[in-house]
């Protein structure tokens, strides 16, 4: 390839690289005061060129100052008034856009995005673009009313709220009104929300709100009116608030059947069926009293029978005691062994006048007589 060919190739490569590294932006951006805006600065990345540095600067008419700078050491915000308010994407190759939050009026000016690339042969290429930023205050827009409940017809005793929302530059002030007769408006309160903790029928009415900020010569914007209806609880259906109620001779009861709530209204002289609990307590008390009386009568009958029955005392003496009292009496060895396991206690037995008892006493007396003890 001749010298001319190499020159053509080099020129085409340079033009192609410049086309890839062209920065894209917009000429002007209008930002809303106290809002956020993004200043675009993008390019098509290529493997032949590596980004070395990125910087954003601003010119307010009195001089140029660097706001943001990125290099191999990291990101640096050089103007203190922009700290915490500006940022540039880190992990999006080819995107060097600047995000500014909480715009202030002095932020208006000319912003320049500058990027430096290094080629494979260590050549440096620098590109930059400029965007004009204009910060303005936006007047409040027409507000809308949002209800906390799906509908605006609610029963008495419930709670609800209405919210007033408007666009525009902050701060935005809100006021709530209630429309009266002949088109008059009653000022209720200031604030974005109007709430009721316990609705009453007298709260029914037509409501609207107004929004205003400092922009747009302080013009006031009014919302469309909404109608709030609070339904009263009828006296004949007082069961909605209590299980059993009486109002003016009418009785209302609420019962549940098959997992569904059903309301029944009973009028006239009909009487409500008493609760089973009214019978349970007297029945329990009566049963306890009857049991106590039966127990007392049975105890008296037993004590009386015991007093009428004669008592007999049968005393047994140990064989050893008999041997001591009468030394001449010979006590068999068998009796002495059995005496070791006998109890010296005195036993008192009741005379039941049974044949077994009389046979036992006779046998014992004959035994003592045979041994010569008695």
Short mmCIF file of C-alpha atoms in Angstrom, two decimals:
data_model
loop_
_atom_site.label_atom_id
_atom_site.label_comp_id
_atom_site.label_asym_id
_atom_site.label_seq_id
_atom_site.Cartn_x
_atom_site.Cartn_y
_atom_site.Cartn_z
CA UNK A 1 0.00 0.00 0.00
CA UNK A 2 1.36 3.35 -0.99
CA UNK A 3 1.80 6.45 1.10
CA UNK A 4 -1.46 7.87 -0.19
CA UNK A 5 -3.30 4.73 0.91
CA UNK A 6 -2.01 4.97 4.46
CA UNK A 7 -3.03 8.59 4.63
CA UNK A 8 -6.55 7.70 3.52
CA UNK A 9 -6.83 4.89 6.09
CA UNK A 10 -5.58 7.16 8.87
CA UNK A 11 -8.03 9.89 7.87
CA UNK A 12 -10.97 7.50 7.74
CA UNK A 13 -10.02 6.07 11.15
CA UNK A 14 -9.75 9.55 12.63
CA UNK A 15 -13.10 10.59 11.20
CA UNK A 16 -14.72 7.35 12.43
CA UNK A 17 -13.32 7.82 15.94
CA UNK A 18 -14.47 11.42 16.07
CA UNK A 19 -17.93 10.28 15.03
CA UNK A 20 -18.00 7.78 17.89
CA UNK A 21 -16.76 10.34 20.42
CA UNK A 22 -19.18 13.11 19.53
CA UNK A 23 -21.01 14.39 22.63
CA UNK A 24 -24.77 14.72 22.53
CA UNK A 25 -26.69 17.32 24.54
CA UNK A 26 -29.47 19.92 24.30
CA UNK A 27 -29.11 23.63 23.84
CA UNK A 28 -31.28 24.75 26.78
CA UNK A 29 -32.95 23.28 29.82
CA UNK A 30 -35.68 24.98 31.84
CA UNK A 31 -35.79 23.84 35.42
CA UNK A 32 -38.42 24.47 38.07
CA UNK A 33 -37.35 26.11 41.28
CA UNK A 34 -36.91 23.58 44.15
CA UNK A 35 -37.33 20.71 41.66
CA UNK A 36 -34.73 18.51 39.88
CA UNK A 37 -33.37 18.55 36.34
CA UNK A 38 -30.84 16.61 34.24
CA UNK A 39 -28.29 18.12 31.84
CA UNK A 40 -27.63 15.49 29.12
CA UNK A 41 -24.10 14.64 27.98
CA UNK A 42 -23.68 11.30 26.19
CA UNK A 43 -21.43 9.58 23.63
CA UNK A 44 -20.91 6.18 21.98
CA UNK A 45 -18.06 4.36 23.77
CA UNK A 46 -15.41 2.46 21.77
CA UNK A 47 -12.64 0.05 22.72
CA UNK A 48 -10.00 2.16 20.97
CA UNK A 49 -10.45 5.07 23.37
CA UNK A 50 -10.54 5.12 27.16
CA UNK A 51 -12.13 7.93 29.14
CA UNK A 52 -9.49 9.67 31.23
CA UNK A 53 -11.42 12.50 32.88
CA UNK A 54 -14.83 14.13 33.06
CA UNK A 55 -15.72 17.58 34.34
CA UNK A 56 -18.70 19.91 34.59
CA UNK A 57 -18.28 23.67 34.95
CA UNK A 58 -20.68 26.62 35.18
CA UNK A 59 -20.44 30.21 34.01
CA UNK A 60 -22.80 32.68 35.73
CA UNK A 61 -21.46 35.63 33.72
CA UNK A 62 -18.75 36.61 36.15
CA UNK A 63 -16.40 33.67 35.51
CA UNK A 64 -16.23 29.89 35.07
CA UNK A 65 -16.09 27.52 38.04
CA UNK A 66 -15.71 23.74 38.04
CA UNK A 67 -18.59 21.98 39.76
CA UNK A 68 -17.75 18.29 39.28
CA UNK A 69 -14.57 16.42 38.30
CA UNK A 70 -13.97 12.69 37.81
CA UNK A 71 -10.62 11.00 37.20
CA UNK A 72 -8.66 7.98 38.36
CA UNK A 73 -8.87 9.13 41.97
CA UNK A 74 -12.69 9.26 42.06
CA UNK A 75 -15.47 11.88 42.00
CA UNK A 76 -14.92 15.36 43.39
CA UNK A 77 -17.45 18.18 43.93
CA UNK A 78 -15.50 21.41 43.97
CA UNK A 79 -18.24 24.00 44.61
CA UNK A 80 -19.65 23.80 48.13
CA UNK A 81 -23.13 25.08 47.19
CA UNK A 82 -23.59 22.05 44.89
CA UNK A 83 -22.48 19.42 47.41
CA UNK A 84 -25.22 16.91 48.04
CA UNK A 85 -27.18 18.22 45.04
CA UNK A 86 -25.26 16.99 41.96
CA UNK A 87 -24.27 13.54 40.68
CA UNK A 88 -23.10 11.74 37.48
CA UNK A 89 -23.84 8.06 36.64
CA UNK A 90 -20.92 5.73 37.47
CA UNK A 91 -21.75 2.39 35.90
CA UNK A 92 -23.28 3.51 32.60
CA UNK A 93 -20.53 3.85 29.95
CA UNK A 94 -21.10 6.73 27.58
CA UNK A 95 -23.44 8.61 29.97
CA UNK A 96 -21.92 11.69 31.61
CA UNK A 97 -25.18 13.57 32.29
CA UNK A 98 -25.35 15.87 35.32
CA UNK A 99 -28.29 15.61 37.75
CA UNK A 100 -29.03 18.73 39.80
CA UNK A 101 -31.52 18.46 42.67
CA UNK A 102 -33.36 21.20 44.58
CA UNK A 103 -32.74 23.85 41.96
CA UNK A 104 -32.16 27.35 43.24
CA UNK A 105 -32.64 30.56 41.35
CA UNK A 106 -28.85 31.34 41.24
CA UNK A 107 -28.29 27.97 39.52
CA UNK A 108 -29.20 29.56 36.18
CA UNK A 109 -26.18 29.78 33.82
CA UNK A 110 -24.09 28.05 31.11
CA UNK A 111 -23.02 24.51 32.00
CA UNK A 112 -20.18 22.84 30.07
CA UNK A 113 -19.49 19.11 29.89
CA UNK A 114 -15.87 18.24 29.03
CA UNK A 115 -14.48 14.71 28.49
CA UNK A 116 -10.88 13.63 27.74
CA UNK A 117 -10.11 10.22 26.10
CA UNK A 118 -6.82 8.40 25.59
CA UNK A 119 -6.28 6.35 22.42
CA UNK A 120 -4.22 3.16 22.10
CA UNK A 121 -1.24 5.13 20.82
CA UNK A 122 -1.53 7.42 23.95
CA UNK A 123 -3.02 10.32 22.07
CA UNK A 124 -5.49 12.51 24.01
CA UNK A 125 -8.77 13.70 22.52
CA UNK A 126 -10.90 16.36 24.26
CA UNK A 127 -14.54 17.17 23.54
CA UNK A 128 -16.98 19.51 25.27
CA UNK A 129 -20.55 20.76 24.92
CA UNK A 130 -22.48 23.56 26.64
CA UNK A 131 -26.09 23.72 27.87
CA UNK A 132 -27.97 26.78 29.06
CA UNK A 133 -29.93 26.29 32.29
CA UNK A 134 -32.79 28.60 33.22
CA UNK A 135 -34.43 28.19 36.61
CA UNK A 136 -37.97 29.52 36.87
CA UNK A 137 -40.80 29.54 39.35
CA UNK A 138 -44.01 27.88 38.17
CA UNK A 139 -47.36 29.15 39.33
CA UNK A 140 -49.63 26.75 41.16
CA UNK A 141 -51.86 24.68 38.93
CA UNK A 142 -55.55 24.01 39.45
CA UNK A 143 -55.79 21.69 42.47
CA UNK A 144 -57.71 18.45 42.59
CA UNK A 145 -59.44 16.86 45.59
CA UNK A 146 -58.76 13.25 46.53
CA UNK A 147 -60.99 11.43 49.01
CA UNK A 148 -59.72 8.85 51.47
CA UNK A 149 -62.82 6.70 50.91
CA UNK A 150 -63.97 5.36 47.53
CA UNK A 151 -67.22 7.30 47.82
CA UNK A 152 -68.43 10.52 49.41
CA UNK A 153 -71.59 9.04 50.99
CA UNK A 154 -70.72 7.76 54.44
CA UNK A 155 -72.64 6.79 57.61
CA UNK A 156 -72.62 8.92 60.75
CA UNK A 157 -69.88 8.05 63.22
CA UNK A 158 -67.34 7.10 60.55
CA UNK A 159 -64.11 8.89 59.70
CA UNK A 160 -62.78 10.26 56.40
CA UNK A 161 -60.54 12.95 54.93
CA UNK A 162 -60.16 15.06 51.80
CA UNK A 163 -56.75 16.01 50.33
CA UNK A 164 -56.00 19.01 48.10
CA UNK A 165 -53.16 18.55 45.57
CA UNK A 166 -51.70 21.10 43.13
CA UNK A 167 -48.58 21.33 40.97
CA UNK A 168 -46.12 24.19 40.76
CA UNK A 169 -43.12 25.57 42.56
CA UNK A 170 -43.13 25.09 46.31
CA UNK A 171 -44.08 26.22 48.80
CA UNK A 172 -47.78 25.90 47.98
CA UNK A 173 -50.40 26.96 50.53
CA UNK A 174 -53.89 25.45 50.69
CA UNK A 175 -57.21 26.58 52.17
CA UNK A 176 -60.51 24.70 52.60
CA UNK A 177 -63.99 26.19 52.15
CA UNK A 178 -67.57 25.05 52.58
CA UNK A 179 -70.15 26.45 50.19
CA UNK A 180 -73.06 28.09 51.93
CA UNK A 181 -76.43 29.44 50.78
CA UNK A 182 -76.53 32.02 48.00
CA UNK A 183 -73.06 30.99 46.80
CA UNK A 184 -71.22 32.18 49.92
CA UNK A 185 -68.07 30.37 51.05
CA UNK A 186 -67.15 29.61 54.66
CA UNK A 187 -63.42 29.33 55.41
CA UNK A 188 -62.80 26.15 57.40
CA UNK A 189 -59.05 25.79 57.81
CA UNK A 190 -55.63 26.06 56.14
CA UNK A 191 -53.66 23.02 55.08
CA UNK A 192 -53.64 20.36 52.41
CA UNK A 193 -55.99 17.98 54.28
CA UNK A 194 -59.48 18.26 55.74
CA UNK A 195 -60.34 15.38 58.09
CA UNK A 196 -63.27 14.22 60.24
CA UNK A 197 -62.79 11.76 63.12
CA UNK A 198 -66.50 11.18 63.71
CA UNK A 199 -68.89 12.25 60.98
CA UNK A 200 -72.24 13.84 61.83
CA UNK A 201 -75.22 14.54 59.59
CA UNK A 202 -74.49 18.25 59.93
CA UNK A 203 -71.14 17.68 58.14
CA UNK A 204 -72.98 17.06 54.88
CA UNK A 205 -72.24 19.82 52.38
CA UNK A 206 -70.25 21.04 49.37
CA UNK A 207 -66.51 21.56 49.82
CA UNK A 208 -63.69 22.99 47.67
CA UNK A 209 -60.05 24.05 48.17
CA UNK A 210 -57.72 26.78 46.89
CA UNK A 211 -53.97 26.59 46.08
CA UNK A 212 -51.48 29.45 45.87
CA UNK A 213 -47.71 29.96 45.67
CA UNK A 214 -45.34 32.89 45.15
CA UNK A 215 -44.93 32.39 41.42
CA UNK A 216 -47.32 33.75 38.83
CA UNK A 217 -47.97 36.97 40.78
CA UNK A 218 -49.57 34.92 43.56
CA UNK A 219 -52.56 33.80 41.49
CA UNK A 220 -55.08 31.68 43.42
CA UNK A 221 -56.26 28.42 41.85
CA UNK A 222 -59.61 26.89 42.94
CA UNK A 223 -60.58 23.24 42.67
CA UNK A 224 -63.89 21.77 41.56
CA UNK A 225 -66.42 21.38 44.38
CA UNK A 226 -67.30 17.96 45.82
CA UNK A 227 -70.44 16.93 47.71
CA UNK A 228 -70.09 15.06 51.01
CA UNK A 229 -73.20 13.24 52.29
CA UNK A 230 -73.44 11.83 55.82
CA UNK A 231 -76.36 9.44 56.34
CA UNK A 232 -78.09 9.39 59.73
CA UNK A 233 -78.68 6.11 61.62
CA UNK A 234 -82.48 5.52 61.87
CA UNK A 235 -83.92 4.82 65.34
CA UNK A 236 -85.73 1.69 64.12
CA UNK A 237 -82.42 0.15 63.10
CA UNK A 238 -80.44 0.92 66.20
CA UNK A 239 -79.12 -2.62 66.05
CA UNK A 240 -76.36 -1.34 63.77
CA UNK A 241 -74.73 0.12 66.88
CA UNK A 242 -75.82 -2.33 69.60
CA UNK A 243 -77.09 -5.92 69.70
CA UNK A 244 -80.31 -5.17 71.58
CA UNK A 245 -81.82 -1.68 71.85
CA UNK A 246 -85.11 -0.08 72.85
CA UNK A 247 -86.26 3.27 71.50
CA UNK A 248 -89.78 4.60 72.12
CA UNK A 249 -91.39 1.22 72.66
CA UNK A 250 -89.74 -0.36 69.60
CA UNK A 251 -87.26 -3.20 70.02
CA UNK A 252 -84.46 -3.91 67.56
CA UNK A 253 -82.47 -7.11 67.55
CA UNK A 254 -79.59 -8.25 65.40
CA UNK A 255 -78.92 -11.93 64.80
CA UNK A 256 -76.40 -13.88 62.78
CA UNK A 257 -77.29 -16.90 60.71
CA UNK A 258 -75.20 -18.77 58.15
CA UNK A 259 -72.30 -16.30 58.59
CA UNK A 260 -74.38 -13.33 57.33
CA UNK A 261 -75.60 -10.31 59.27
CA UNK A 262 -79.40 -9.87 59.24
CA UNK A 263 -81.26 -7.10 60.98
CA UNK A 264 -84.76 -7.69 62.40
CA UNK A 265 -87.04 -4.92 63.67
CA UNK A 266 -89.86 -5.90 66.07
CA UNK A 267 -92.60 -3.46 67.04
CA UNK A 268 -95.58 -3.55 69.38
CA UNK A 269 -95.87 -5.37 72.69
CA UNK A 270 -93.85 -8.41 71.70
CA UNK A 271 -91.27 -9.42 74.26
CA UNK A 272 -87.72 -10.48 73.56
CA UNK A 273 -86.85 -14.09 74.32
CA UNK A 274 -84.71 -14.12 77.45
CA UNK A 275 -81.17 -15.31 77.17
CA UNK A 276 -80.34 -18.87 78.31
CA UNK A 277 -77.88 -17.29 80.73
CA UNK A 278 -80.84 -15.96 82.76
CA UNK A 279 -81.84 -19.56 83.56
CA UNK A 280 -78.37 -21.00 83.97
CA UNK A 281 -77.37 -19.10 87.13
CA UNK A 282 -80.56 -19.80 89.17
CA UNK A 283 -80.47 -23.46 88.10
CA UNK A 284 -76.88 -23.80 89.28
CA UNK A 285 -77.61 -22.10 92.61
CA UNK A 286 -80.74 -24.25 93.17
CA UNK A 287 -78.86 -27.45 92.44
CA UNK A 288 -76.07 -26.53 94.88
CA UNK A 289 -78.57 -25.68 97.64
CA UNK A 290 -80.50 -28.94 97.12
CA UNK A 291 -77.28 -30.96 97.28
CA UNK A 292 -76.28 -29.23 100.54
CA UNK A 293 -79.65 -30.01 102.14
CA UNK A 294 -79.46 -33.68 101.14
CA UNK A 295 -75.92 -33.97 102.51
CA UNK A 296 -76.97 -32.39 105.85
CA UNK A 297 -80.00 -34.71 106.20
CA UNK A 298 -77.91 -37.80 105.48
CA UNK A 299 -75.31 -36.73 108.08
CA UNK A 300 -77.99 -36.23 110.77
CA UNK A 301 -79.50 -39.68 110.04
CA UNK A 302 -76.10 -41.36 110.34
CA UNK A 303 -75.25 -39.63 113.65
CA UNK A 304 -78.66 -40.58 115.11
CA UNK A 305 -78.24 -44.24 114.14
CA UNK A 306 -74.79 -44.36 115.72
CA UNK A 307 -76.14 -43.07 119.02
CA UNK A 308 -78.86 -45.75 119.11
CA UNK A 309 -76.45 -48.64 118.54
CA UNK A 310 -74.85 -50.13 121.74
CA UNK A 311 -71.07 -50.22 121.93
CA UNK A 312 -69.14 -53.20 123.28
CA UNK A 313 -65.55 -53.17 124.33
CA UNK A 314 -63.40 -56.27 123.90
CA UNK A 315 -60.00 -56.09 125.51
CA UNK A 316 -57.17 -58.44 124.68
CA UNK A 317 -54.19 -58.84 126.92
CA UNK A 318 -50.81 -59.81 125.68
CA UNK A 319 -49.58 -63.29 126.62
CA UNK A 320 -46.48 -61.76 128.15
CA UNK A 321 -48.61 -59.59 130.50
CA UNK A 322 -50.56 -62.65 131.62
CA UNK A 323 -47.32 -64.50 132.37
CA UNK A 324 -46.14 -61.63 134.54
CA UNK A 325 -49.39 -61.45 136.52
CA UNK A 326 -49.60 -65.23 137.03
CA UNK A 327 -46.10 -66.74 137.05
CA UNK A 328 -47.41 -70.22 137.72
CA UNK A 329 -49.20 -70.30 134.41
CA UNK A 330 -47.26 -71.95 131.61
CA UNK A 331 -47.47 -69.99 128.39
CA UNK A 332 -46.94 -72.03 125.22
CA UNK A 333 -44.04 -70.99 123.00
CA UNK A 334 -46.40 -70.69 120.05
CA UNK A 335 -48.41 -68.01 121.81
CA UNK A 336 -45.25 -66.08 122.66
CA UNK A 337 -44.18 -66.03 119.00
CA UNK A 338 -47.58 -64.95 117.83
CA UNK A 339 -47.62 -62.24 120.51
CA UNK A 340 -44.56 -60.61 118.94
CA UNK A 341 -46.60 -59.77 115.88
CA UNK A 342 -49.80 -58.85 117.67
CA UNK A 343 -50.79 -55.25 118.44
CA UNK A 344 -51.36 -54.09 122.04
CA UNK A 345 -54.03 -51.69 120.90
CA UNK A 346 -57.51 -51.81 122.40
CA UNK A 347 -60.20 -52.42 119.83
CA UNK A 348 -63.73 -51.18 120.19
CA UNK A 349 -66.30 -53.02 118.15
CA UNK A 350 -69.95 -52.42 117.63
CA UNK A 351 -72.40 -55.18 118.44
CA UNK A 352 -74.10 -55.98 115.22
CA UNK A 353 -75.70 -59.10 116.77
CA UNK A 354 -74.45 -61.31 113.97
CA UNK A 355 -73.83 -65.08 114.36
CA UNK A 356 -70.22 -64.72 113.22
CA UNK A 357 -69.45 -62.22 115.97
CA UNK A 358 -71.00 -64.43 118.73
CA UNK A 359 -69.12 -67.54 117.49
CA UNK A 360 -65.84 -65.58 117.56
CA UNK A 361 -66.33 -64.47 121.17
CA UNK A 362 -67.32 -68.00 122.30
CA UNK A 363 -64.29 -69.56 120.62
CA UNK A 364 -61.94 -67.04 122.26
CA UNK A 365 -63.38 -67.67 125.74
CA UNK A 366 -63.14 -71.46 125.36
CA UNK A 367 -59.51 -71.13 124.24
CA UNK A 368 -58.53 -69.10 127.29
CA UNK A 369 -60.32 -71.51 129.58
CA UNK A 370 -58.57 -74.49 128.00
CA UNK A 371 -55.13 -72.91 128.51
CA UNK A 372 -55.97 -72.08 132.10
CA UNK A 373 -55.59 -68.35 131.66
CA UNK A 374 -59.11 -67.24 132.68
#
